[in-house]
Amino acid sequence: TPDWTKLDTALKAFKMPEGTRLATNVNDDSELHVVAYGKSAHAGVNLTGGRNALVALARAFEGKLPPGGADDLFRFIRLAGQDLHGTGLGITDNDPIWGQYAVNVATVKPKSDAEPHQYVLFTNLRRIPPKTGAQAKAHLEAEVAKFNQSTGASLVFAPDLSYFGDEPLGFDPNAKIVKRLMTIYSRATGEKNPKPAISGGGTYAKRLPHAIAFGMWFPGKPYPGHDSDEKIPIVDLQRGARVLIYALVDIATGVKIDDAFAP
């Protein structure tokens, strides 16, 4: 029967990152169960509102595991999870308009039922221009190879489980359709000189020809969608509906916009 006292004591003594906590329990089969708790948040537009349980768990186990795959994976998680922008993965891009990358070290899962002892780390990368998906993929492959070389690990980049097919959706802020929509927004809300928003979400507008993302999120407030406590104030719901109604009426009955996406 293994004696988990030393490890259990060390884990309980570890100071977890703010907003996370750790629970341990030895079950009837003398197995030590360790559970980390955090807070979920939208990985694109409210990443700072979350508290990453996986990164916290990896930090708690630093120096406490024997050499091997689990320790290597936790070490890589600590590296990738240094911050929310991918600095540990060599990503330093910072654009005055788009901002920085949003990088979420998300989940660890068994590779498949046939390979239950092989685990896959999934990391969510919200990329900004000018790098393409292919360039981002090549960069991450190189980072994994560099990690293996410096640590002696044997992590494998899994292209068959990765997806780099989407490109950021962006529009010229001086485009006719953008100016028209911002005028509508101003008229519906009473705000003077509103500015277009920069969002890290994967909008459905990417799938619709000649589409543009517009409403219901108001700048200056955390995005309420897809979080664990998803909600929206009634006043914002009513305000957003008003904006959309104004937009639909204007576009359906107003002057036609030729070359809408051109300045």
PDB file of C-alpha atoms in Angstrom:
ATOM      1  CA  THR A   1       0.000   0.000   0.000  1.00  0.00           C
ATOM      2  CA  PRO A   2       1.567   3.315  -1.034  1.00  0.00           C
ATOM      3  CA  ASP A   3       2.094   5.962   1.600  1.00  0.00           C
ATOM      4  CA  TRP A   4       0.804   9.238   0.187  1.00  0.00           C
ATOM      5  CA  THR A   5       1.400  11.252   3.352  1.00  0.00           C
ATOM      6  CA  LYS A   6       4.460  13.172   2.140  1.00  0.00           C
ATOM      7  CA  LEU A   7       2.964  14.077  -1.253  1.00  0.00           C
ATOM      8  CA  ASP A   8      -0.442  14.854   0.213  1.00  0.00           C
ATOM      9  CA  THR A   9       1.129  17.154   2.823  1.00  0.00           C
ATOM     10  CA  ALA A  10       3.232  18.922   0.196  1.00  0.00           C
ATOM     11  CA  LEU A  11       0.236  19.479  -2.084  1.00  0.00           C
ATOM     12  CA  LYS A  12      -1.885  20.842   0.743  1.00  0.00           C
ATOM     13  CA  ALA A  13       0.921  23.216   1.735  1.00  0.00           C
ATOM     14  CA  PHE A  14       1.278  24.595  -1.807  1.00  0.00           C
ATOM     15  CA  LYS A  15      -0.091  28.112  -2.236  1.00  0.00           C
ATOM     16  CA  MET A  16      -2.415  27.887  -5.223  1.00  0.00           C
ATOM     17  CA  PRO A  17      -2.796  30.797  -7.681  1.00  0.00           C
ATOM     18  CA  GLU A  18      -5.513  33.262  -6.760  1.00  0.00           C
ATOM     19  CA  GLY A  19      -8.995  32.008  -7.633  1.00  0.00           C
ATOM     20  CA  THR A  20      -8.029  28.317  -7.684  1.00  0.00           C
ATOM     21  CA  ARG A  21      -7.995  25.616  -5.023  1.00  0.00           C
ATOM     22  CA  LEU A  22      -6.797  22.039  -4.620  1.00  0.00           C
ATOM     23  CA  ALA A  23      -8.523  19.063  -2.992  1.00  0.00           C
ATOM     24  CA  THR A  24      -6.934  15.687  -2.201  1.00  0.00           C
ATOM     25  CA  ASN A  25      -8.427  12.391  -1.090  1.00  0.00           C
ATOM     26  CA  VAL A  26      -7.179   8.824  -0.615  1.00  0.00           C
ATOM     27  CA  ASN A  27      -9.907   6.370  -1.681  1.00  0.00           C
ATOM     28  CA  ASP A  28     -10.607   2.808  -0.553  1.00  0.00           C
ATOM     29  CA  ASP A  29      -8.135   1.417  -3.112  1.00  0.00           C
ATOM     30  CA  SER A  30      -5.371   3.533  -1.570  1.00  0.00           C
ATOM     31  CA  GLU A  31      -5.266   5.817  -4.600  1.00  0.00           C
ATOM     32  CA  LEU A  32      -4.547   9.492  -4.105  1.00  0.00           C
ATOM     33  CA  HIS A  33      -7.058  11.646  -5.984  1.00  0.00           C
ATOM     34  CA  VAL A  34      -6.082  15.257  -6.628  1.00  0.00           C
ATOM     35  CA  VAL A  35      -8.586  17.767  -8.013  1.00  0.00           C
ATOM     36  CA  ALA A  36      -7.898  21.377  -8.974  1.00  0.00           C
ATOM     37  CA  TYR A  37     -10.732  23.895  -9.183  1.00  0.00           C
ATOM     38  CA  GLY A  38     -10.769  27.147 -11.127  1.00  0.00           C
ATOM     39  CA  LYS A  39     -13.280  29.293 -12.973  1.00  0.00           C
ATOM     40  CA  SER A  40     -14.313  28.950 -16.601  1.00  0.00           C
ATOM     41  CA  ALA A  41     -14.549  31.961 -18.909  1.00  0.00           C
ATOM     42  CA  HIS A  42     -14.882  32.711 -22.610  1.00  0.00           C
ATOM     43  CA  ALA A  43     -11.441  32.033 -24.090  1.00  0.00           C
ATOM     44  CA  GLY A  44     -11.768  34.747 -26.716  1.00  0.00           C
ATOM     45  CA  VAL A  45     -13.308  37.789 -25.092  1.00  0.00           C
ATOM     46  CA  ASN A  46     -13.109  37.245 -21.333  1.00  0.00           C
ATOM     47  CA  LEU A  47      -9.996  35.162 -20.827  1.00  0.00           C
ATOM     48  CA  THR A  48      -8.805  37.334 -17.960  1.00  0.00           C
ATOM     49  CA  GLY A  49     -12.044  36.535 -16.114  1.00  0.00           C
ATOM     50  CA  GLY A  50     -11.120  32.854 -15.862  1.00  0.00           C
ATOM     51  CA  ARG A  51      -8.893  30.992 -13.433  1.00  0.00           C
ATOM     52  CA  ASN A  52      -7.021  28.116 -15.054  1.00  0.00           C
ATOM     53  CA  ALA A  53      -7.284  24.952 -12.964  1.00  0.00           C
ATOM     54  CA  LEU A  54      -4.979  22.940 -15.250  1.00  0.00           C
ATOM     55  CA  VAL A  55      -2.096  25.408 -15.038  1.00  0.00           C
ATOM     56  CA  ALA A  56      -2.626  25.673 -11.282  1.00  0.00           C
ATOM     57  CA  LEU A  57      -2.483  21.860 -10.979  1.00  0.00           C
ATOM     58  CA  ALA A  58       0.746  21.735 -12.985  1.00  0.00           C
ATOM     59  CA  ARG A  59       2.299  24.362 -10.729  1.00  0.00           C
ATOM     60  CA  ALA A  60       1.245  22.444  -7.623  1.00  0.00           C
ATOM     61  CA  PHE A  61       3.038  19.320  -8.896  1.00  0.00           C
ATOM     62  CA  GLU A  62       6.295  21.072  -9.789  1.00  0.00           C
ATOM     63  CA  GLY A  63       9.186  19.062  -8.333  1.00  0.00           C
ATOM     64  CA  LYS A  64       6.845  16.392  -6.928  1.00  0.00           C
ATOM     65  CA  LEU A  65       6.714  13.843  -9.766  1.00  0.00           C
ATOM     66  CA  PRO A  66       9.312  11.287 -10.892  1.00  0.00           C
ATOM     67  CA  PRO A  67      10.871  11.812 -14.360  1.00  0.00           C
ATOM     68  CA  GLY A  68       8.542  10.709 -17.126  1.00  0.00           C
ATOM     69  CA  GLY A  69       5.712  11.671 -19.411  1.00  0.00           C
ATOM     70  CA  ALA A  70       3.431  13.155 -16.752  1.00  0.00           C
ATOM     71  CA  ASP A  71       6.181  15.389 -15.396  1.00  0.00           C
ATOM     72  CA  ASP A  72       7.160  16.456 -18.933  1.00  0.00           C
ATOM     73  CA  LEU A  73       3.581  17.341 -19.783  1.00  0.00           C
ATOM     74  CA  PHE A  74       3.098  19.347 -16.579  1.00  0.00           C
ATOM     75  CA  ARG A  75       6.382  21.151 -17.251  1.00  0.00           C
ATOM     76  CA  PHE A  76       5.169  22.135 -20.721  1.00  0.00           C
ATOM     77  CA  ILE A  77       1.836  23.283 -19.264  1.00  0.00           C
ATOM     78  CA  ARG A  78       3.678  25.546 -16.820  1.00  0.00           C
ATOM     79  CA  LEU A  79       5.712  26.963 -19.704  1.00  0.00           C
ATOM     80  CA  ALA A  80       2.727  27.552 -22.000  1.00  0.00           C
ATOM     81  CA  GLY A  81       0.654  28.917 -19.125  1.00  0.00           C
ATOM     82  CA  GLN A  82       3.130  31.581 -17.953  1.00  0.00           C
ATOM     83  CA  ASP A  83       0.607  34.212 -19.007  1.00  0.00           C
ATOM     84  CA  LEU A  84      -2.455  34.563 -21.226  1.00  0.00           C
ATOM     85  CA  HIS A  85      -0.555  35.742 -24.308  1.00  0.00           C
ATOM     86  CA  GLY A  86       1.730  32.825 -25.151  1.00  0.00           C
ATOM     87  CA  THR A  87       4.979  34.397 -23.967  1.00  0.00           C
ATOM     88  CA  GLY A  88       6.223  31.005 -22.780  1.00  0.00           C
ATOM     89  CA  LEU A  89       5.668  29.686 -26.298  1.00  0.00           C
ATOM     90  CA  GLY A  90       7.764  32.451 -27.836  1.00  0.00           C
ATOM     91  CA  ILE A  91       4.749  34.533 -28.896  1.00  0.00           C
ATOM     92  CA  THR A  92       5.443  38.219 -28.369  1.00  0.00           C
ATOM     93  CA  ASP A  93       3.240  39.812 -31.055  1.00  0.00           C
ATOM     94  CA  ASN A  94       1.539  43.016 -29.917  1.00  0.00           C
ATOM     95  CA  ASP A  95      -0.462  45.099 -32.375  1.00  0.00           C
ATOM     96  CA  PRO A  96      -1.772  48.609 -31.552  1.00  0.00           C
ATOM     97  CA  ILE A  97      -5.200  47.682 -32.937  1.00  0.00           C
ATOM     98  CA  TRP A  98      -5.552  43.929 -32.422  1.00  0.00           C
ATOM     99  CA  GLY A  99      -3.659  43.704 -29.152  1.00  0.00           C
ATOM    100  CA  GLN A 100      -1.960  40.439 -28.170  1.00  0.00           C
ATOM    101  CA  TYR A 101      -2.679  36.763 -28.669  1.00  0.00           C
ATOM    102  CA  ALA A 102      -5.120  35.124 -26.271  1.00  0.00           C
ATOM    103  CA  VAL A 103      -3.653  31.731 -25.307  1.00  0.00           C
ATOM    104  CA  ASN A 104      -5.577  29.320 -23.101  1.00  0.00           C
ATOM    105  CA  VAL A 105      -3.937  26.079 -21.947  1.00  0.00           C
ATOM    106  CA  ALA A 106      -7.234  24.278 -21.934  1.00  0.00           C
ATOM    107  CA  THR A 107      -7.549  20.530 -21.313  1.00  0.00           C
ATOM    108  CA  VAL A 108      -5.696  17.226 -21.077  1.00  0.00           C
ATOM    109  CA  LYS A 109      -7.529  14.155 -22.391  1.00  0.00           C
ATOM    110  CA  PRO A 110      -6.674  10.522 -23.258  1.00  0.00           C
ATOM    111  CA  LYS A 111      -5.749  10.302 -26.941  1.00  0.00           C
ATOM    112  CA  SER A 112      -8.327   7.570 -27.594  1.00  0.00           C
ATOM    113  CA  ASP A 113      -9.999   4.522 -26.046  1.00  0.00           C
ATOM    114  CA  ALA A 114      -7.419   2.393 -27.844  1.00  0.00           C
ATOM    115  CA  GLU A 115      -4.560   4.468 -26.400  1.00  0.00           C
ATOM    116  CA  PRO A 116      -5.769   5.401 -22.896  1.00  0.00           C
ATOM    117  CA  HIS A 117      -2.244   5.908 -21.557  1.00  0.00           C
ATOM    118  CA  GLN A 118      -1.346   8.559 -24.124  1.00  0.00           C
ATOM    119  CA  TYR A 119      -2.583  12.027 -23.286  1.00  0.00           C
ATOM    120  CA  VAL A 120      -3.172  15.074 -25.452  1.00  0.00           C
ATOM    121  CA  LEU A 121      -2.852  18.665 -24.285  1.00  0.00           C
ATOM    122  CA  PHE A 122      -5.246  20.997 -26.108  1.00  0.00           C
ATOM    123  CA  THR A 123      -4.299  24.666 -26.173  1.00  0.00           C
ATOM    124  CA  ASN A 124      -6.587  27.358 -27.566  1.00  0.00           C
ATOM    125  CA  LEU A 125      -4.785  30.036 -29.609  1.00  0.00           C
ATOM    126  CA  ARG A 126      -6.587  33.237 -30.637  1.00  0.00           C
ATOM    127  CA  ARG A 127      -4.273  34.599 -33.291  1.00  0.00           C
ATOM    128  CA  ILE A 128      -3.916  38.174 -34.526  1.00  0.00           C
ATOM    129  CA  PRO A 129      -2.640  39.306 -37.946  1.00  0.00           C
ATOM    130  CA  PRO A 130      -0.293  39.185 -39.743  1.00  0.00           C
ATOM    131  CA  LYS A 131       0.721  35.551 -39.065  1.00  0.00           C
ATOM    132  CA  THR A 132      -1.308  32.937 -40.934  1.00  0.00           C
ATOM    133  CA  GLY A 133      -2.573  29.651 -39.552  1.00  0.00           C
ATOM    134  CA  ALA A 134       0.222  27.782 -41.334  1.00  0.00           C
ATOM    135  CA  GLN A 135       2.834  30.091 -39.796  1.00  0.00           C
ATOM    136  CA  ALA A 136       1.334  29.663 -36.321  1.00  0.00           C
ATOM    137  CA  LYS A 137       1.366  25.888 -36.744  1.00  0.00           C
ATOM    138  CA  ALA A 138       5.020  25.896 -37.826  1.00  0.00           C
ATOM    139  CA  HIS A 139       5.939  28.130 -34.881  1.00  0.00           C
ATOM    140  CA  LEU A 140       4.270  25.827 -32.348  1.00  0.00           C
ATOM    141  CA  GLU A 141       5.857  22.728 -33.879  1.00  0.00           C
ATOM    142  CA  ALA A 142       9.244  24.391 -33.488  1.00  0.00           C
ATOM    143  CA  GLU A 143       8.469  25.330 -29.867  1.00  0.00           C
ATOM    144  CA  VAL A 144       7.601  21.727 -29.001  1.00  0.00           C
ATOM    145  CA  ALA A 145      10.818  20.518 -30.640  1.00  0.00           C
ATOM    146  CA  LYS A 146      12.827  23.146 -28.747  1.00  0.00           C
ATOM    147  CA  PHE A 147      11.199  22.087 -25.469  1.00  0.00           C
ATOM    148  CA  ASN A 148      12.063  18.432 -26.099  1.00  0.00           C
ATOM    149  CA  GLN A 149      15.663  19.313 -26.941  1.00  0.00           C
ATOM    150  CA  SER A 150      16.161  21.413 -23.816  1.00  0.00           C
ATOM    151  CA  THR A 151      14.425  19.059 -21.365  1.00  0.00           C
ATOM    152  CA  GLY A 152      14.924  15.584 -22.813  1.00  0.00           C
ATOM    153  CA  ALA A 153      11.160  15.142 -23.125  1.00  0.00           C
ATOM    154  CA  SER A 154       9.492  13.388 -26.045  1.00  0.00           C
ATOM    155  CA  LEU A 155       6.302  15.360 -26.548  1.00  0.00           C
ATOM    156  CA  VAL A 156       4.788  15.077 -30.026  1.00  0.00           C
ATOM    157  CA  PHE A 157       2.959  17.801 -31.919  1.00  0.00           C
ATOM    158  CA  ALA A 158      -0.313  16.230 -33.122  1.00  0.00           C
ATOM    159  CA  PRO A 159      -1.340  17.768 -36.471  1.00  0.00           C
ATOM    160  CA  ASP A 160      -4.225  15.307 -36.875  1.00  0.00           C
ATOM    161  CA  LEU A 161      -5.799  16.663 -33.675  1.00  0.00           C
ATOM    162  CA  SER A 162      -5.028  20.324 -34.396  1.00  0.00           C
ATOM    163  CA  TYR A 163      -6.963  22.931 -36.352  1.00  0.00           C
ATOM    164  CA  PHE A 164      -5.450  26.011 -37.940  1.00  0.00           C
ATOM    165  CA  GLY A 165      -8.019  26.570 -40.694  1.00  0.00           C
ATOM    166  CA  ASP A 166      -9.611  29.798 -39.480  1.00  0.00           C
ATOM    167  CA  GLU A 167      -8.247  33.256 -40.178  1.00  0.00           C
ATOM    168  CA  PRO A 168      -9.113  36.384 -38.169  1.00  0.00           C
ATOM    169  CA  LEU A 169     -12.151  38.234 -39.477  1.00  0.00           C
ATOM    170  CA  GLY A 170     -11.405  41.918 -39.872  1.00  0.00           C
ATOM    171  CA  PHE A 171     -12.863  44.928 -41.643  1.00  0.00           C
ATOM    172  CA  ASP A 172     -11.571  48.352 -42.551  1.00  0.00           C
ATOM    173  CA  PRO A 173     -12.939  50.734 -39.876  1.00  0.00           C
ATOM    174  CA  ASN A 174     -13.445  53.240 -42.690  1.00  0.00           C
ATOM    175  CA  ALA A 175     -15.510  50.810 -44.791  1.00  0.00           C
ATOM    176  CA  LYS A 176     -18.935  52.109 -45.791  1.00  0.00           C
ATOM    177  CA  ILE A 177     -20.802  49.341 -43.958  1.00  0.00           C
ATOM    178  CA  VAL A 178     -18.805  49.909 -40.758  1.00  0.00           C
ATOM    179  CA  LYS A 179     -19.446  53.662 -40.808  1.00  0.00           C
ATOM    180  CA  ARG A 180     -23.128  53.067 -41.534  1.00  0.00           C
ATOM    181  CA  LEU A 181     -23.507  50.614 -38.666  1.00  0.00           C
ATOM    182  CA  MET A 182     -21.650  52.872 -36.244  1.00  0.00           C
ATOM    183  CA  THR A 183     -23.962  55.742 -37.215  1.00  0.00           C
ATOM    184  CA  ILE A 184     -26.953  53.489 -36.534  1.00  0.00           C
ATOM    185  CA  TYR A 185     -25.446  52.434 -33.215  1.00  0.00           C
ATOM    186  CA  SER A 186     -24.919  56.054 -32.220  1.00  0.00           C
ATOM    187  CA  ARG A 187     -28.486  56.941 -33.155  1.00  0.00           C
ATOM    188  CA  ALA A 188     -29.951  53.995 -31.239  1.00  0.00           C
ATOM    189  CA  THR A 189     -27.876  54.478 -28.064  1.00  0.00           C
ATOM    190  CA  GLY A 190     -27.227  58.205 -28.007  1.00  0.00           C
ATOM    191  CA  GLU A 191     -23.472  57.605 -27.766  1.00  0.00           C
ATOM    192  CA  LYS A 192     -21.282  60.101 -29.588  1.00  0.00           C
ATOM    193  CA  ASN A 193     -18.457  58.923 -31.858  1.00  0.00           C
ATOM    194  CA  PRO A 194     -18.513  55.216 -30.919  1.00  0.00           C
ATOM    195  CA  LYS A 195     -15.628  53.071 -32.149  1.00  0.00           C
ATOM    196  CA  PRO A 196     -15.721  49.579 -33.661  1.00  0.00           C
ATOM    197  CA  ALA A 197     -14.852  46.748 -31.282  1.00  0.00           C
ATOM    198  CA  ILE A 198     -11.949  44.316 -31.415  1.00  0.00           C
ATOM    199  CA  SER A 199     -13.106  40.843 -30.369  1.00  0.00           C
ATOM    200  CA  GLY A 200     -11.279  37.538 -29.966  1.00  0.00           C
ATOM    201  CA  GLY A 201     -14.365  35.392 -30.472  1.00  0.00           C
ATOM    202  CA  GLY A 202     -14.863  33.022 -33.390  1.00  0.00           C
ATOM    203  CA  THR A 203     -17.933  34.649 -34.865  1.00  0.00           C
ATOM    204  CA  TYR A 204     -20.481  32.891 -37.050  1.00  0.00           C
ATOM    205  CA  ALA A 205     -20.084  35.784 -39.506  1.00  0.00           C
ATOM    206  CA  LYS A 206     -17.033  33.970 -40.901  1.00  0.00           C
ATOM    207  CA  ARG A 207     -19.345  31.383 -42.443  1.00  0.00           C
ATOM    208  CA  LEU A 208     -21.738  33.804 -44.148  1.00  0.00           C
ATOM    209  CA  PRO A 209     -20.735  35.553 -47.391  1.00  0.00           C
ATOM    210  CA  HIS A 210     -20.628  39.367 -47.109  1.00  0.00           C
ATOM    211  CA  ALA A 211     -21.458  39.174 -43.384  1.00  0.00           C
ATOM    212  CA  ILE A 212     -20.199  41.352 -40.560  1.00  0.00           C
ATOM    213  CA  ALA A 213     -20.445  40.775 -36.795  1.00  0.00           C
ATOM    214  CA  PHE A 214     -22.652  43.395 -35.112  1.00  0.00           C
ATOM    215  CA  GLY A 215     -24.283  43.474 -31.595  1.00  0.00           C
ATOM    216  CA  MET A 216     -25.143  42.454 -28.753  1.00  0.00           C
ATOM    217  CA  TRP A 217     -22.032  43.013 -26.685  1.00  0.00           C
ATOM    218  CA  PHE A 218     -21.374  46.522 -25.410  1.00  0.00           C
ATOM    219  CA  PRO A 219     -17.774  47.775 -25.139  1.00  0.00           C
ATOM    220  CA  GLY A 220     -16.415  48.469 -21.679  1.00  0.00           C
ATOM    221  CA  LYS A 221     -18.135  45.461 -20.110  1.00  0.00           C
ATOM    222  CA  PRO A 222     -17.040  41.810 -19.808  1.00  0.00           C
ATOM    223  CA  TYR A 223     -18.586  39.653 -22.497  1.00  0.00           C
ATOM    224  CA  PRO A 224     -21.359  37.638 -20.750  1.00  0.00           C
ATOM    225  CA  GLY A 225     -21.633  34.775 -23.238  1.00  0.00           C
ATOM    226  CA  HIS A 226     -20.500  31.178 -22.656  1.00  0.00           C
ATOM    227  CA  ASP A 227     -19.186  31.777 -19.142  1.00  0.00           C
ATOM    228  CA  SER A 228     -20.194  29.550 -16.238  1.00  0.00           C
ATOM    229  CA  ASP A 229     -22.594  32.259 -15.015  1.00  0.00           C
ATOM    230  CA  GLU A 230     -23.771  33.377 -18.452  1.00  0.00           C
ATOM    231  CA  LYS A 231     -26.151  36.291 -18.121  1.00  0.00           C
ATOM    232  CA  ILE A 232     -26.950  39.757 -19.399  1.00  0.00           C
ATOM    233  CA  PRO A 233     -28.670  42.663 -17.604  1.00  0.00           C
ATOM    234  CA  ILE A 234     -32.215  43.245 -18.846  1.00  0.00           C
ATOM    235  CA  VAL A 235     -31.367  46.862 -19.624  1.00  0.00           C
ATOM    236  CA  ASP A 236     -28.526  45.714 -21.917  1.00  0.00           C
ATOM    237  CA  LEU A 237     -30.803  43.147 -23.565  1.00  0.00           C
ATOM    238  CA  GLN A 238     -33.352  45.855 -24.312  1.00  0.00           C
ATOM    239  CA  ARG A 239     -30.653  48.252 -25.471  1.00  0.00           C
ATOM    240  CA  GLY A 240     -29.126  45.621 -27.742  1.00  0.00           C
ATOM    241  CA  ALA A 241     -32.499  44.766 -29.250  1.00  0.00           C
ATOM    242  CA  ARG A 242     -33.042  48.454 -29.957  1.00  0.00           C
ATOM    243  CA  VAL A 243     -29.705  48.672 -31.790  1.00  0.00           C
ATOM    244  CA  LEU A 244     -30.492  45.606 -33.898  1.00  0.00           C
ATOM    245  CA  ILE A 245     -33.972  46.871 -34.780  1.00  0.00           C
ATOM    246  CA  TYR A 246     -32.536  50.215 -35.877  1.00  0.00           C
ATOM    247  CA  ALA A 247     -29.945  48.378 -37.994  1.00  0.00           C
ATOM    248  CA  LEU A 248     -32.464  46.059 -39.659  1.00  0.00           C
ATOM    249  CA  VAL A 249     -34.827  48.905 -40.492  1.00  0.00           C
ATOM    250  CA  ASP A 250     -32.037  51.085 -41.872  1.00  0.00           C
ATOM    251  CA  ILE A 251     -30.446  48.375 -44.019  1.00  0.00           C
ATOM    252  CA  ALA A 252     -33.795  47.068 -45.282  1.00  0.00           C
ATOM    253  CA  THR A 253     -35.345  50.441 -46.112  1.00  0.00           C
ATOM    254  CA  GLY A 254     -32.459  52.903 -46.341  1.00  0.00           C
ATOM    255  CA  VAL A 255     -30.201  53.868 -49.200  1.00  0.00           C
ATOM    256  CA  LYS A 256     -28.422  50.898 -50.766  1.00  0.00           C
ATOM    257  CA  ILE A 257     -24.711  50.663 -50.017  1.00  0.00           C
ATOM    258  CA  ASP A 258     -22.623  49.882 -53.093  1.00  0.00           C
ATOM    259  CA  ASP A 259     -19.221  48.271 -52.411  1.00  0.00           C
ATOM    260  CA  ALA A 260     -20.161  48.122 -48.741  1.00  0.00           C
ATOM    261  CA  PHE A 261     -16.827  46.768 -47.534  1.00  0.00           C
ATOM    262  CA  ALA A 262     -14.763  49.369 -49.394  1.00  0.00           C
ATOM    263  CA  PRO A 263     -13.762  52.724 -47.864  1.00  0.00           C
TER     264      PRO A 263
END
